[in-house]
Amino acid sequence: MPDTSADRCPNCFEENQGDPTCPHCGWTVGDRPDSPLYLAPGTPLGDDYVIGRVLGHGGFGITYLGWDSALDTRVAIKEFLPDRLASRGPQPPQVDVYPKQKKLFDDGLARFQEEARILAGFQHYPGIVTVFKFLSANGTGYMVMAFVEGITLGQYLKSKGDKIPWQQALAILTPVMDALRETHGAGLLHRDICPDNIYITHDRQVKLLDFGAARRATEKTLGLNAMLKEGYAPDEQYRSNGQQGAWTDVYGLCATLYRCVTGQLLPPSLDRIRKDGLQPPSTLGVSLPEGHEAALLKGLAVDAQDRWQSIEAMQDAFGIGPPPPPPPPRFWPFWKKMLIVLAVLLLLTGFIGIGIESIPRPAKLTVQANVPEAMVYIDGEKIGLSGIKHEIDAGEHTVRVEKSGYEPVETRVALMAGEEGRILRARLSPRPARLVIASDFPDATVHIDGKAVGSPGIEHTLAAGEYTVRVERPGYEPVETRITLEPGGKRTIRAELIPKKAKLVIRSRQENDMAYINDKEVGPTGRKPHILAHGEYTIRVEKEGFAPFEEWISLAPGEQRELRAKLEPIPEFGSRYKPGRSFRDKLQDGSPGPRMMVIPAGMFRMGSPPEERNRDADEGPQHQVRIPRSFAMGVTEVTFEDYDRFTAATGRELSDDHDWGRGRQPVINVSWSDAVAYAKWLSAQSGQEYRLPTEAEWEYAARAGTTSPYPWGTNETSACAYANSYDVSGEETHHKGWDSLSCDDGWANTAPVGSYPANDFGLFDISGNVWEWTADCWHEDYQGAPTDGTSWGKEDGGDCTRRVARGGSLFGKPWFLRSANRFEVPMDKKAVDLGFRLVRTLKP
């Protein structure tokens, strides 16, 4: 069984003469590991190795400092232990694999062993850490590697203020590029290149670490995936069918170079697909040699095919040649070898003969400090903890005593040869502690030991000791806690303030009314307050014969508010115009007009919240809109059957049906002016007011009381059951080449109106089929938008040469079907996927 000698610490493997507490690392016999997953220091592994302290813990396993008892040297030992597939068993060191994860674990372990085998083939290559051996034990696998000391490139950047010059970054990463040339040549991709996986040793060698995410360039899928690092992982790594190759590592390398010289992280690659927010280094004030910025940006292309396809090609663009071959062996003539050996022997014997009598006996010095576990340095060299007797050469020395959190003490001492029992006492003064109280509310008040000391976020300098901290804010329950501050320490505590309940009274001048809060009936209005959590609410008051009152309010924590609802009598529309009822107006020739549906008055939140997936900035800010009166809207989009009657009566040019059919197909290839002309003709024919809907009316009718992104729910996966959009058959027929639904909605071209289920207001095809014109001029966002449902014209920067279209179409990307999606269209444009539907003003 392997073992360390009794005079070595099993945690750090430094000599400690069997002391139960190591003077070098502070480990004490009996200390438990920091995690139940970790093996305890001193655990034997195989015939030759001993486990020491933990060096690192990642998603695929744990890396330990180890001891090779056969060669008496330190090594690094990596244990395969993905913590989502397995844990340390009830009888350590055995690994216990979760029953349902056995196949994934076995596949991952096989890949781990294959990684070790491949990397062992590069053991003489300077840019890759040497792999000595692979062991199977404890139900898992272990990779034994060379132990190198140094820092990661991420740590190095932090020490340099987060960025370094271009030529220095290129010099550091050149060995990494050379290493990848070799591994790519062996068919192995790294797939996790970032500053934390690039290691700079103390002798300034650069090593590429952690091939735990590596895979063969020919592998298509993995059951055990790497944790992708945003800003360094390209688009293809997020996709199960993404084709990966040398270009995948090219992206990670160039992202690391970009981070080195700009100090900034790249936007996530998935965010760059739709709108690329990458800023070239030159726009950030970073100057690169001619041609290098273009080469860097090519390596960062979103599409893999636009990147450098090999490391060699990228190096050529940066003017970096391949590494030189190793020098040939140097052979010395036999007589020269003998002269060198003879010279060395003469020097050794000469020095030994001279030196025996001249070496003085060392002195023995014990440094005692007023705090435990202080570290002692002699002439800048660490010799161990205070309280231990050390042998020191005679003469004058500088003694320094340090401990974290205390001011160091430094003094000069003169020691005589052979001096015994010398004791030096050092008194360390505690450094002040620093305390930060964090809160989500910067206007809260912080009290320390009863004294108001300001707002959260301020750093307080205090003597070490115990304190009572209290945080207060109007409308919130106060938070109070007792804390202990260590000398020189910095502590941040978070105060989670719990809001007090708000009180809302709803009043009106009418009797026998009914109040609703967020559509929940809460009883008649009156003096009794409603106890509510702070937040946003829609308040509605109804009474038969009166127009409903509806208002959106925001209640602050602890707020007390009275809301007065003004109920006004409504004109008598008659039963024909009750919400939810459809009708058709009679035209002058006696024929019926298009079928219209009565839409009730109400209130809704227009636009999309910032967190909605695939939203655009033009959909915000989200705002409350009141639709004060009922109106009627076309049950379907205007059809060719309806529109052809108009063109026949007015002599207007027939609209091209693109050979998709007329009749009940939605009319297409109509401009905004064509749609307005049809509405005026229909108004004249019916004696009623027909028009294009305002953008607010359209979204209110489309949502039909829903707040989800789509009229049917939260995502596009069910779209084929509800809308005619760009699907499998659409791509097969039209070959647009952009994102499409993975289902088939039954129509490659436009569908006859009413082919899909109606929404909750009874409107068909409100999503998909054809884009629908609205009355509004185009605005870049909703800043200054009307809140009463009216049309938005040229005010506030509106462009009335362009109009808003809504609803998505048979050619639209899936997320165009969202209720909040907007589309700007030149008002004279005609398109095969552009039509309209009308609204009618209701009169008593």
Coordinates of C-alpha atoms in Angstrom, one line a residue, residues 10-11 39-45 49-53 64-67:
P10 CA -0.7 14.1 3.8
N11 CA -2.5 17.3 2.7
L39 CA -11.5 12.1 -0.7
A40 CA -9.7 12.6 2.7
P41 CA -6.0 13.6 2.6
G42 CA -3.9 10.4 3.0
T43 CA -6.3 8.2 1.0
P44 CA -4.3 5.6 -0.9
L45 CA -4.8 5.1 -4.6
Y49 CA -0.2 7.1 -5.1
V50 CA -1.7 9.0 -2.1
I51 CA -4.5 11.6 -2.3
G52 CA -3.8 15.1 -0.9
R53 CA -5.7 18.4 -0.8
Y64 CA -6.3 16.6 -6.1
L65 CA -2.7 17.1 -5.2
G66 CA -1.2 13.7 -5.1
W67 CA 2.0 11.9 -4.0

